[in-house]
Coordinates of C-alpha atoms (C1' of nucleotides) in Angstrom, one line a residue:
Chain A
M1 CA 13.8 13.7 28.0
D2 CA 11.2 12.7 30.6
A3 CA 8.5 13.8 28.1
L4 CA 10.0 11.3 25.6
L5 CA 9.9 8.5 28.0
K6 CA 6.4 9.4 29.1
K7 CA 5.3 9.2 25.5
L8 CA 7.1 5.9 24.8
R9 CA 5.6 4.3 27.9
H10 CA 2.2 4.7 26.2
R11 CA 3.5 2.5 23.4
F12 CA 6.1 0.1 24.7
S13 CA 7.2 -1.4 28.0
L14 CA 10.7 -0.3 28.6
S15 CA 13.2 -2.0 30.9
A16 CA 15.3 0.2 33.3
D17 CA 18.2 -0.7 31.1
E18 CA 16.6 0.5 28.0
E19 CA 15.4 3.7 29.6
G20 CA 19.0 4.2 30.7
L21 CA 20.3 3.7 27.2
L22 CA 17.8 6.2 25.8
R23 CA 18.8 8.8 28.4
G24 CA 22.4 8.1 27.5
L25 CA 21.8 9.1 23.9
G26 CA 21.4 12.8 24.7
G27 CA 24.3 15.0 24.0
E28 CA 24.5 18.8 23.9
P29 CA 21.5 20.9 24.6
A30 CA 20.8 23.6 22.1
D31 CA 18.6 26.7 22.5
F32 CA 16.8 28.5 19.7
A33 CA 14.9 31.7 19.7
P34 CA 11.4 32.0 18.4
R35 CA 11.2 31.9 14.6
Q36 CA 14.7 30.7 14.2
T37 CA 15.5 28.0 11.7
V38 CA 16.7 24.8 13.4
V39 CA 17.3 22.5 10.4
R40 CA 17.6 23.7 6.9
R41 CA 16.5 21.4 4.1
D42 CA 19.2 19.7 2.0
E43 CA 21.9 20.2 4.5
L44 CA 23.8 17.2 5.8
Q45 CA 23.0 16.3 9.4
R46 CA 25.2 14.7 12.0
F47 CA 22.8 14.5 14.8
S48 CA 19.0 14.5 15.5
R49 CA 17.2 16.8 17.8
L50 CA 14.9 15.9 20.6
L51 CA 12.6 18.8 21.6
V52 CA 12.5 19.2 25.3
S53 CA 10.7 22.5 25.7
G54 CA 8.8 24.8 23.4
F55 CA 7.1 24.2 20.1
A56 CA 8.7 23.6 16.8
I57 CA 7.4 23.1 13.3
R58 CA 8.3 21.3 10.1
H59 CA 7.4 23.2 7.0
K60 CA 7.8 23.2 3.3
E61 CA 7.1 25.8 0.7
A62 CA 5.7 25.9 -2.8
S63 CA 7.5 27.9 -5.5
S64 CA 4.8 30.6 -5.1
G65 CA 6.3 31.2 -1.6
E66 CA 3.3 29.9 0.2
R67 CA 4.3 27.9 3.2
Q68 CA 2.7 24.8 4.5
I69 CA 3.3 23.7 8.0
L70 CA 3.5 19.9 7.9
E71 CA 3.6 19.0 11.5
I72 CA 3.8 20.7 14.9
H73 CA 6.2 19.3 17.4
V74 CA 5.7 19.3 21.1
P75 CA 8.1 18.4 23.9
G76 CA 9.1 14.8 23.8
D77 CA 9.2 14.7 20.0
F78 CA 12.3 14.1 17.9
V79 CA 11.9 16.8 15.3
D80 CA 14.4 15.2 12.8
L81 CA 14.9 11.7 13.9
H82 CA 14.5 10.8 10.2
S83 CA 17.6 12.7 9.4
F84 CA 19.5 9.7 10.9
P85 CA 18.7 7.4 7.9
L86 CA 18.0 10.2 5.4
K87 CA 21.0 12.3 6.2
R88 CA 19.4 15.4 4.7
L89 CA 15.8 16.6 5.0
D90 CA 13.3 17.5 2.4
H91 CA 11.9 20.3 4.5
D92 CA 12.9 22.9 7.1
V93 CA 12.4 22.8 10.8
S94 CA 11.9 26.0 12.8
A95 CA 11.4 27.0 16.4
L96 CA 8.0 28.5 16.9
S97 CA 8.5 29.6 20.5
A98 CA 11.8 29.6 22.4
C99 CA 12.9 26.0 22.1
R100 CA 15.4 23.8 23.8
F101 CA 16.6 20.7 22.0
I102 CA 18.9 17.8 23.0
N103 CA 21.2 16.8 20.2
V104 CA 21.7 13.1 19.7
P105 CA 24.7 12.3 17.6
H106 CA 24.1 9.9 14.8
E107 CA 27.1 7.9 15.7
R108 CA 25.5 7.0 19.0
M109 CA 22.5 5.7 17.2
T110 CA 24.7 3.8 14.8
A111 CA 26.3 2.2 17.9
L112 CA 22.9 1.1 19.0
E113 CA 22.1 -0.6 15.7
G114 CA 24.2 -3.7 16.3
A115 CA 24.0 -3.7 20.0
H116 CA 20.4 -2.9 20.9
P117 CA 18.1 -3.6 18.0
R118 CA 15.0 -3.2 20.1
L119 CA 15.9 0.5 20.7
I120 CA 16.4 1.1 17.0
H121 CA 13.1 -0.6 16.4
I122 CA 11.5 1.9 18.8
L123 CA 13.2 4.8 17.1
W124 CA 12.0 3.5 13.7
H125 CA 8.5 3.3 15.2
M126 CA 8.6 6.9 16.3
T127 CA 9.5 8.1 12.8
L128 CA 6.5 6.1 11.5
V129 CA 4.1 7.7 13.9
D130 CA 5.1 11.0 12.4
G131 CA 4.3 9.5 9.1
S132 CA 0.9 8.5 10.3
I133 CA 0.2 12.0 11.7
Q134 CA 1.2 13.5 8.4
R135 CA -1.1 11.1 6.5
E136 CA -4.0 12.2 8.7
G137 CA -2.8 15.7 7.8
M138 CA -3.3 14.9 4.1
L139 CA -6.9 13.9 4.9
T140 CA -7.4 17.1 6.8
L141 CA -6.0 19.2 4.0
S142 CA -8.0 17.6 1.3
R143 CA -11.3 16.5 2.7
R144 CA -12.2 18.7 5.6
T145 CA -13.7 22.1 5.6
A146 CA -11.8 25.1 7.0
I147 CA -13.6 24.9 10.4
A148 CA -13.1 21.2 10.7
R149 CA -9.4 21.6 10.0
L150 CA -9.0 24.0 12.9
A151 CA -11.0 21.7 15.1
H152 CA -8.9 18.8 14.1
I153 CA -5.7 20.6 14.9
F154 CA -6.9 21.5 18.4
C155 CA -8.1 17.9 19.1
E156 CA -4.8 16.4 17.9
L157 CA -2.6 18.8 19.9
H158 CA -4.7 18.3 23.0
C159 CA -4.2 14.6 22.8
R160 CA -0.5 14.8 22.1
L161 CA 0.1 17.4 24.9
E162 CA -1.9 15.5 27.4
V163 CA 0.4 12.5 27.0
V164 CA 3.4 14.5 28.0
G165 CA 1.5 16.4 30.8
L166 CA 1.1 19.7 29.0
A167 CA -2.6 19.9 28.8
E168 CA -5.1 20.1 31.6
N169 CA -8.9 20.2 31.5
G170 CA -8.8 20.7 27.8
A171 CA -6.6 23.7 28.0
F172 CA -3.0 24.1 26.8
A173 CA -0.5 26.7 25.6
L174 CA -0.1 27.1 21.9
P175 CA 2.4 29.8 20.8
F176 CA 0.8 30.4 17.4
N177 CA -0.7 33.5 15.9
Q178 CA -3.4 33.2 13.3
V179 CA -1.0 33.3 10.4
D180 CA 0.7 30.2 11.8
L181 CA -2.5 28.4 12.3
A182 CA -3.6 29.3 8.8
E183 CA -0.3 28.0 7.4
F184 CA -0.9 24.7 9.2
A185 CA -4.6 24.4 8.2
G186 CA -3.9 25.3 4.6
I187 CA -6.2 28.3 4.6
T188 CA -5.7 32.1 4.7
S189 CA -5.3 34.0 7.9
V190 CA -8.5 36.0 7.4
H191 CA -10.5 32.9 6.9
T192 CA -8.9 31.5 10.0
S193 CA -10.1 34.5 12.0
R194 CA -13.6 34.0 10.8
M195 CA -13.6 30.3 11.5
L196 CA -12.2 30.8 15.0
R197 CA -15.0 33.1 15.7
E198 CA -17.5 30.4 14.6
L199 CA -15.8 27.9 16.9
R200 CA -16.0 30.3 19.7
E201 CA -19.6 31.2 19.1
A202 CA -20.5 27.6 18.9
G203 CA -19.1 27.1 22.4
L204 CA -16.5 24.6 21.2
V205 CA -13.1 26.2 21.7
T206 CA -11.4 29.5 22.3
F207 CA -8.0 30.4 21.0
K208 CA -6.7 33.6 22.5
G209 CA -3.3 34.9 23.5
G210 CA -1.5 31.7 22.6
E211 CA -3.8 29.6 24.7
V212 CA -6.4 27.0 23.6
R213 CA -9.4 26.2 25.8
I214 CA -11.6 23.4 24.7
H215 CA -15.1 23.8 26.1
D216 CA -16.8 20.9 24.5
M217 CA -14.4 18.1 23.7
K218 CA -17.1 15.8 22.3
G219 CA -18.6 18.4 20.1
L220 CA -15.2 19.5 18.8
A221 CA -14.1 16.0 18.0
Q222 CA -17.3 15.3 16.2
L223 CA -17.0 18.5 14.1
A224 CA -13.3 17.6 13.4
D225 CA -14.0 14.0 12.6
F226 CA -11.2 13.2 15.0
T227 CA -10.4 9.6 15.9
P228 CA -7.0 9.2 17.7
A229 CA -6.1 5.7 16.5
Y230 CA -3.6 7.2 14.1
L231 CA -1.5 8.5 17.0
Y232 CA -0.7 5.0 18.1
L233 CA -1.0 5.8 21.8
G234 CA -2.4 2.5 23.0
N235 CA 0.1 0.1 24.5
Q236 CA 1.3 -2.4 21.9
P237 CA 2.8 -5.9 21.9
A238 CA 6.5 -5.6 21.8
Chain B
M1 CA 12.3 -8.1 -6.6
D2 CA 14.6 -6.8 -9.3
A3 CA 12.6 -3.6 -9.3
L4 CA 13.4 -3.2 -5.6
L5 CA 17.1 -3.7 -6.1
K6 CA 17.1 -1.4 -9.1
K7 CA 15.6 1.3 -7.0
L8 CA 17.9 0.7 -4.0
R9 CA 20.9 0.9 -6.2
H10 CA 20.0 4.5 -6.9
R11 CA 20.3 5.2 -3.2
F12 CA 22.9 2.8 -1.7
S13 CA 25.8 0.6 -2.9
L14 CA 24.9 -2.9 -2.0
S15 CA 27.3 -5.8 -1.7
A16 CA 26.5 -9.1 -3.4
D17 CA 26.0 -10.5 0.1
E18 CA 23.5 -7.8 1.0
E19 CA 21.6 -8.3 -2.3
G20 CA 21.5 -12.0 -1.5
L21 CA 20.0 -11.3 1.9
L22 CA 17.4 -9.0 0.5
R23 CA 16.4 -11.6 -2.1
G24 CA 16.2 -14.2 0.7
L25 CA 13.6 -12.1 2.5
G26 CA 10.9 -12.9 0.0
G27 CA 8.4 -15.6 1.0
E28 CA 5.1 -16.4 -0.6
P29 CA 3.8 -14.6 -3.6
A30 CA 0.2 -13.4 -3.4
D31 CA -2.0 -12.2 -6.2
F32 CA -4.9 -9.7 -5.9
A33 CA -7.6 -8.7 -8.4
P34 CA -8.2 -5.1 -9.4
R35 CA -10.0 -3.1 -6.6
Q36 CA -9.4 -5.8 -4.0
T37 CA -8.3 -4.7 -0.5
V38 CA -4.8 -5.9 0.3
V39 CA -4.4 -4.6 3.9
R40 CA -7.2 -3.5 6.0
R41 CA -6.5 -0.8 8.6
D42 CA -6.3 -1.7 12.3
E43 CA -5.7 -5.4 11.6
L44 CA -2.6 -7.1 13.0
Q45 CA 0.1 -7.8 10.4
R46 CA 2.6 -10.7 10.4
F47 CA 4.3 -9.8 7.1
S48 CA 5.0 -6.9 4.8
R49 CA 4.2 -6.9 1.1
L50 CA 6.6 -6.0 -1.7
L51 CA 4.8 -5.1 -4.9
V52 CA 6.3 -6.8 -7.8
S53 CA 3.8 -6.1 -10.5
G54 CA 0.7 -3.9 -10.9
F55 CA -0.3 -0.7 -9.1
A56 CA -1.5 -0.4 -5.5
I57 CA -2.7 2.5 -3.5
R58 CA -2.8 3.5 0.2
H59 CA -6.0 5.4 1.1
K60 CA -7.9 6.7 4.0
E61 CA -11.4 8.1 4.2
A62 CA -13.1 10.9 6.1
S63 CA -16.3 10.2 8.0
S64 CA -18.2 11.8 5.1
G65 CA -17.2 8.8 3.1
E66 CA -14.9 10.8 0.8
R67 CA -11.7 8.9 0.0
Q68 CA -8.3 10.3 -0.2
I69 CA -5.6 8.3 -2.0
L70 CA -2.4 8.9 0.0
E71 CA 0.2 7.3 -2.2
I72 CA 0.4 5.3 -5.3
H73 CA 2.7 2.3 -5.3
V74 CA 4.6 1.0 -8.2
P75 CA 6.6 -2.2 -8.7
G76 CA 9.6 -2.3 -6.4
D77 CA 7.7 -0.6 -3.5
F78 CA 7.0 -2.1 -0.2
V79 CA 3.4 -1.1 0.3
D80 CA 3.3 -1.8 4.0
L81 CA 6.8 -2.1 5.2
H82 CA 5.8 0.2 8.0
S83 CA 3.5 -2.5 9.4
F84 CA 6.7 -4.2 10.6
P85 CA 7.3 -1.7 13.4
L86 CA 3.7 -0.4 13.6
K87 CA 2.0 -3.9 13.6
R88 CA -1.3 -2.4 12.4
L89 CA -1.9 0.3 9.8
D90 CA -3.8 3.5 10.1
H91 CA -5.1 3.2 6.5
D92 CA -6.1 0.6 3.9
V93 CA -4.1 -0.7 1.0
S94 CA -5.8 -1.8 -2.2
A95 CA -4.9 -3.2 -5.6
L96 CA -5.7 -0.8 -8.4
S97 CA -4.9 -3.2 -11.2
A98 CA -4.1 -6.9 -10.9
C99 CA -1.2 -7.0 -8.5
R100 CA 1.4 -9.5 -7.4
F101 CA 3.1 -9.1 -4.1
I102 CA 5.9 -11.0 -2.3
N103 CA 5.2 -11.4 1.3
V104 CA 8.1 -10.9 3.7
P105 CA 7.4 -12.4 7.1
H106 CA 8.2 -10.0 10.0
E107 CA 10.2 -12.7 11.8
R108 CA 12.7 -12.6 8.9
M109 CA 13.1 -8.9 9.4
T110 CA 13.4 -9.4 13.1
A111 CA 16.3 -11.8 12.5
L112 CA 18.0 -9.1 10.4
E113 CA 17.8 -6.6 13.2
G114 CA 20.6 -8.1 15.3
A115 CA 22.6 -9.7 12.5
H116 CA 22.5 -7.1 9.6
P117 CA 21.8 -3.7 11.0
R118 CA 22.7 -2.0 7.7
L119 CA 19.9 -3.8 5.9
I120 CA 17.5 -2.7 8.6
H121 CA 18.8 0.8 8.2
I122 CA 18.0 0.6 4.5
L123 CA 14.5 -0.7 5.2
W124 CA 14.0 2.2 7.6
H125 CA 15.2 4.6 5.0
M126 CA 12.6 3.2 2.5
T127 CA 9.8 3.9 4.9
L128 CA 11.1 7.4 5.4
V129 CA 11.1 8.1 1.6
D130 CA 7.4 7.2 1.6
G131 CA 7.1 9.8 4.4
S132 CA 8.8 12.3 2.2
I133 CA 6.6 11.6 -0.7
Q134 CA 3.6 12.0 1.5
R135 CA 4.8 15.3 2.8
E136 CA 5.2 16.5 -0.8
G137 CA 1.6 15.3 -1.1
M138 CA 0.5 17.6 1.7
L139 CA 2.0 20.5 -0.2
T140 CA 0.3 19.5 -3.3
L141 CA -3.1 19.1 -1.6
S142 CA -2.9 22.4 0.1
R143 CA -0.9 24.8 -2.0
R144 CA -1.3 23.8 -5.6
T145 CA -4.1 24.4 -8.0
A146 CA -6.1 21.5 -9.5
I147 CA -4.2 21.6 -12.7
A148 CA -0.8 21.7 -11.0
R149 CA -1.9 18.8 -8.8
L150 CA -2.5 16.6 -11.8
A151 CA 0.7 17.7 -13.4
H152 CA 2.6 17.0 -10.2
I153 CA 1.2 13.5 -10.1
F154 CA 2.3 12.7 -13.6
C155 CA 5.8 14.1 -13.0
E156 CA 6.3 12.1 -9.9
L157 CA 5.0 8.9 -11.3
H158 CA 7.1 9.3 -14.4
C159 CA 10.2 9.7 -12.2
R160 CA 9.4 6.7 -10.0
L161 CA 8.5 4.5 -12.9
E162 CA 11.6 5.4 -14.9
V163 CA 13.8 4.2 -12.0
V164 CA 12.3 0.7 -12.3
G165 CA 12.3 0.7 -16.1
L166 CA 8.5 1.2 -16.5
A167 CA 8.5 4.5 -18.3
E168 CA 10.0 5.2 -21.7
N169 CA 10.1 8.5 -23.6
G170 CA 7.8 10.1 -21.1
A171 CA 5.1 7.5 -21.5
F172 CA 3.9 4.9 -19.0
A173 CA 0.9 2.8 -18.1
L174 CA -1.4 4.1 -15.3
P175 CA -4.4 2.0 -14.7
F176 CA -6.5 4.8 -13.2
N177 CA -9.8 6.2 -14.2
Q178 CA -10.7 9.8 -13.7
V179 CA -12.4 9.1 -10.4
D180 CA -9.2 7.5 -9.0
L181 CA -7.1 10.4 -10.2
A182 CA -9.6 12.8 -8.6
E183 CA -9.3 11.0 -5.3
F184 CA -5.6 11.3 -5.4
A185 CA -5.5 14.9 -6.4
G186 CA -8.2 15.8 -3.8
I187 CA -10.6 17.3 -6.4
T188 CA -13.8 16.1 -8.0
S189 CA -13.9 13.9 -11.0
V190 CA -15.7 16.5 -13.1
H191 CA -13.0 19.0 -12.4
T192 CA -10.4 16.4 -13.2
S193 CA -11.9 15.9 -16.6
R194 CA -11.8 19.7 -17.3
M195 CA -8.2 20.0 -16.1
L196 CA -7.1 17.0 -18.1
R197 CA -8.5 18.7 -21.1
E198 CA -6.5 21.9 -20.4
L199 CA -3.3 19.9 -19.9
R200 CA -4.0 18.2 -23.3
E201 CA -4.8 21.4 -25.1
A202 CA -1.7 23.0 -23.7
G203 CA 0.3 20.2 -25.3
L204 CA 1.7 19.1 -22.0
V205 CA 0.3 15.6 -21.3
T206 CA -2.4 13.2 -22.5
F207 CA -4.0 10.7 -20.2
K208 CA -6.2 8.3 -22.1
G209 CA -7.1 4.6 -21.8
G210 CA -4.9 4.0 -18.8
E211 CA -1.8 5.5 -20.4
V212 CA 0.1 8.7 -19.8
R213 CA 2.1 10.4 -22.5
I214 CA 4.1 13.4 -21.5
H215 CA 4.7 15.7 -24.4
D216 CA 6.5 18.5 -22.8
M217 CA 8.4 17.4 -19.7
K218 CA 9.9 20.7 -18.9
G219 CA 6.7 22.6 -19.3
L220 CA 4.8 20.1 -17.2
A221 CA 7.4 20.1 -14.4
Q222 CA 7.2 23.9 -14.4
L223 CA 3.5 24.0 -14.1
A224 CA 3.6 21.3 -11.4
D225 CA 6.3 23.0 -9.4
F226 CA 8.0 19.7 -9.5
T227 CA 11.5 19.2 -8.0
P228 CA 12.5 15.6 -7.5
A229 CA 14.8 16.0 -4.5
Y230 CA 12.2 14.7 -2.1
L231 CA 12.4 11.3 -3.9
Y232 CA 15.9 10.8 -2.6
L233 CA 17.0 9.1 -5.8
G234 CA 20.6 10.4 -5.9
N235 CA 23.3 8.1 -4.6
Q236 CA 24.0 8.8 -0.9
P237 CA 26.9 8.2 1.4
A238 CA 26.3 5.0 3.3
Chain C
dC1 C1' 3.1 58.5 22.0
dG2 C1' 4.2 56.1 18.0
dG3 C1' 4.9 52.0 15.6
dA4 C1' 4.8 47.2 14.6
dC5 C1' 2.5 43.3 14.8
dT6 C1' -1.8 41.0 15.1
dG7 C1' -6.7 40.3 14.6
dT8 C1' -11.4 41.7 12.7
dT9 C1' -14.7 42.9 9.3
dG10 C1' -16.8 43.8 4.6
dA11 C1' -17.5 43.3 -0.2
dG12 C1' -16.4 41.4 -4.5
dA13 C1' -13.7 37.8 -7.1
dA14 C1' -11.9 33.3 -8.0
dA15 C1' -11.6 28.3 -7.9
dT16 C1' -13.9 24.4 -7.3
dT17 C1' -18.2 21.8 -6.4
dT18 C1' -22.7 20.3 -7.3
dC19 C1' -26.3 18.8 -10.0
dA20 C1' -28.0 17.2 -14.1
dA21 C1' -27.8 15.9 -18.8
dT22 C1' -25.5 13.9 -22.6
dG23 C1' -21.8 11.4 -25.1
dT24 C1' -18.5 7.6 -25.7
dT25 C1' -16.7 3.1 -25.3
dG26 C1' -16.3 -1.7 -25.0
dG27 C1' -18.3 -5.9 -24.1
dT28 C1' -22.2 -9.3 -24.1
dG29 C1' -26.1 -11.8 -25.5
dG30 C1' -29.7 -12.4 -28.8
Chain D
dC1 C1' -24.0 -8.1 -36.6
dC2 C1' -26.6 -5.3 -33.9
dA3 C1' -28.9 -3.6 -29.6
dC4 C1' -28.2 -2.8 -25.3
dC5 C1' -25.9 -2.0 -21.0
dA6 C1' -22.6 -0.4 -17.7
dA7 C1' -18.8 2.2 -16.8
dC8 C1' -16.5 6.1 -17.8
dA9 C1' -16.0 10.8 -19.6
dT10 C1' -17.6 15.4 -21.0
dT11 C1' -20.2 19.6 -20.8
dG12 C1' -23.2 23.5 -18.9
dA13 C1' -25.0 26.3 -15.4
dA14 C1' -25.7 27.6 -10.8
dA15 C1' -24.1 27.3 -6.0
dT16 C1' -20.6 27.3 -2.4
dT17 C1' -16.4 27.9 -0.1
dT18 C1' -12.5 30.2 0.3
dC19 C1' -9.5 34.0 -1.3
dT20 C1' -8.2 38.7 -2.2
dC21 C1' -8.0 43.3 -1.3
dA22 C1' -8.7 46.9 1.7
dA23 C1' -9.8 49.3 5.7
dC24 C1' -9.7 49.6 10.5
dA25 C1' -9.2 48.2 15.6
dG26 C1' -6.6 46.3 19.5
dT27 C1' -2.4 45.5 22.0
dC28 C1' 2.1 45.5 23.4
dC29 C1' 6.4 47.7 23.9
dG30 C1' 10.1 50.8 23.7

DNA sequence: CGGACTGTTGAGAAATTTCAATGTTGGTGG
DNA sequence: CCACCAACATTGAAATTTCTCAACAGTCCG
């Protein structure tokens, strides 16, 4: 919950009242084991889940059975806030590592709709930032080479984790194996292995044992064609 | 405006009051010539634009200068409804053909926030359907072959245009050239040309002179791996 | 110690791109 | 009415990136 507020403070100025209301949204905590499915597509949802620890993914698969990871969620992210208006999702959400979520009942958000429109506005905003991240993902998947895709993933995650205090000196935990990374980058795992080697040998990043260490941020960002504007982290006018 | 309501009626039941309020949102109309930029990324927005006639696109480019079309908008779509919460966009919006928009001032939506939360909920929902379409786009760009990408584009547009009464018997106008189509499918224009020929020779679709004719809907949908659930067109519980 | 999962490497195959040339169309001005 | 031009589409052949298949190595854990 603190991670959420940390992130939001990058975007909005929140009154003590508003922070209180946001904290008050949280209901039951729920724990999931690694690889467990958290939300199944097409199923009716009665609450949305705020990720408080661990990493979760949204993913979708083609009829061939190939899976595409659409977005990685880090603590402070609502993994399925969009299930509040949409009611059912078009994709699955899974825990990647052990995850703890806080469930926010949709009726509490409904109560907010009349009473605290600014908070609803902020929730809406959050869902749109996910959209923006996914649009950047489209660009990555279609217009960047395999090595740039991996570089871009590392840059983005570094940025997003830093905001919530989970990255230091360009290093952060990432509980992925190379198959996961491949499913996110839209390439095969063997090609991922080769490209990770190139990144390592170029002195840009190392990814080993679920940990990423960025050695040359500037070089990596350049290779990745990474510009963080799409993350909407600068403070905005309310 | 009627196109918008037509589309919304597929998703929600609207009272006469609510339809009236939605109609009342519309302000100035604005016309754009083919290829003109409608919204430039990073610029502050004071209103959102509802497309009433013509086709518009959202697009983004990589530093290499290669452009990716993220979504095609058809009449009845709000092309930048997300600029209401986000204030500035992460991508550009352009007219593809001659387009007419209705500008909806953000202050009118703000007024709705306290007074008519259900309408805000519906607007929020609309932005999330765009998100869903873009997620399907990610799957298309990463996991489908060039020919399936084109097939998928035709299937989706057919569906979306039918809802607003702009497709009949599997035929509809699409003011694209092969370069545009290639920039949407994430492939080169020469490969697009070759794959269009294959689609034609397989008796599935023809695309000629800005018009699409689907000859074998079932076969096309199968090749495309197209399932329209992600368009959220079925009527939903309020 | 054995087994399961994960990562690495090599070699050939496939899809798509690139480059370059040619064809087609529709409009415009002489 | 024709000649020409620009934009768009098509085709061929070679190059490139990524994939596939297959083998093998490393590591963790019971």
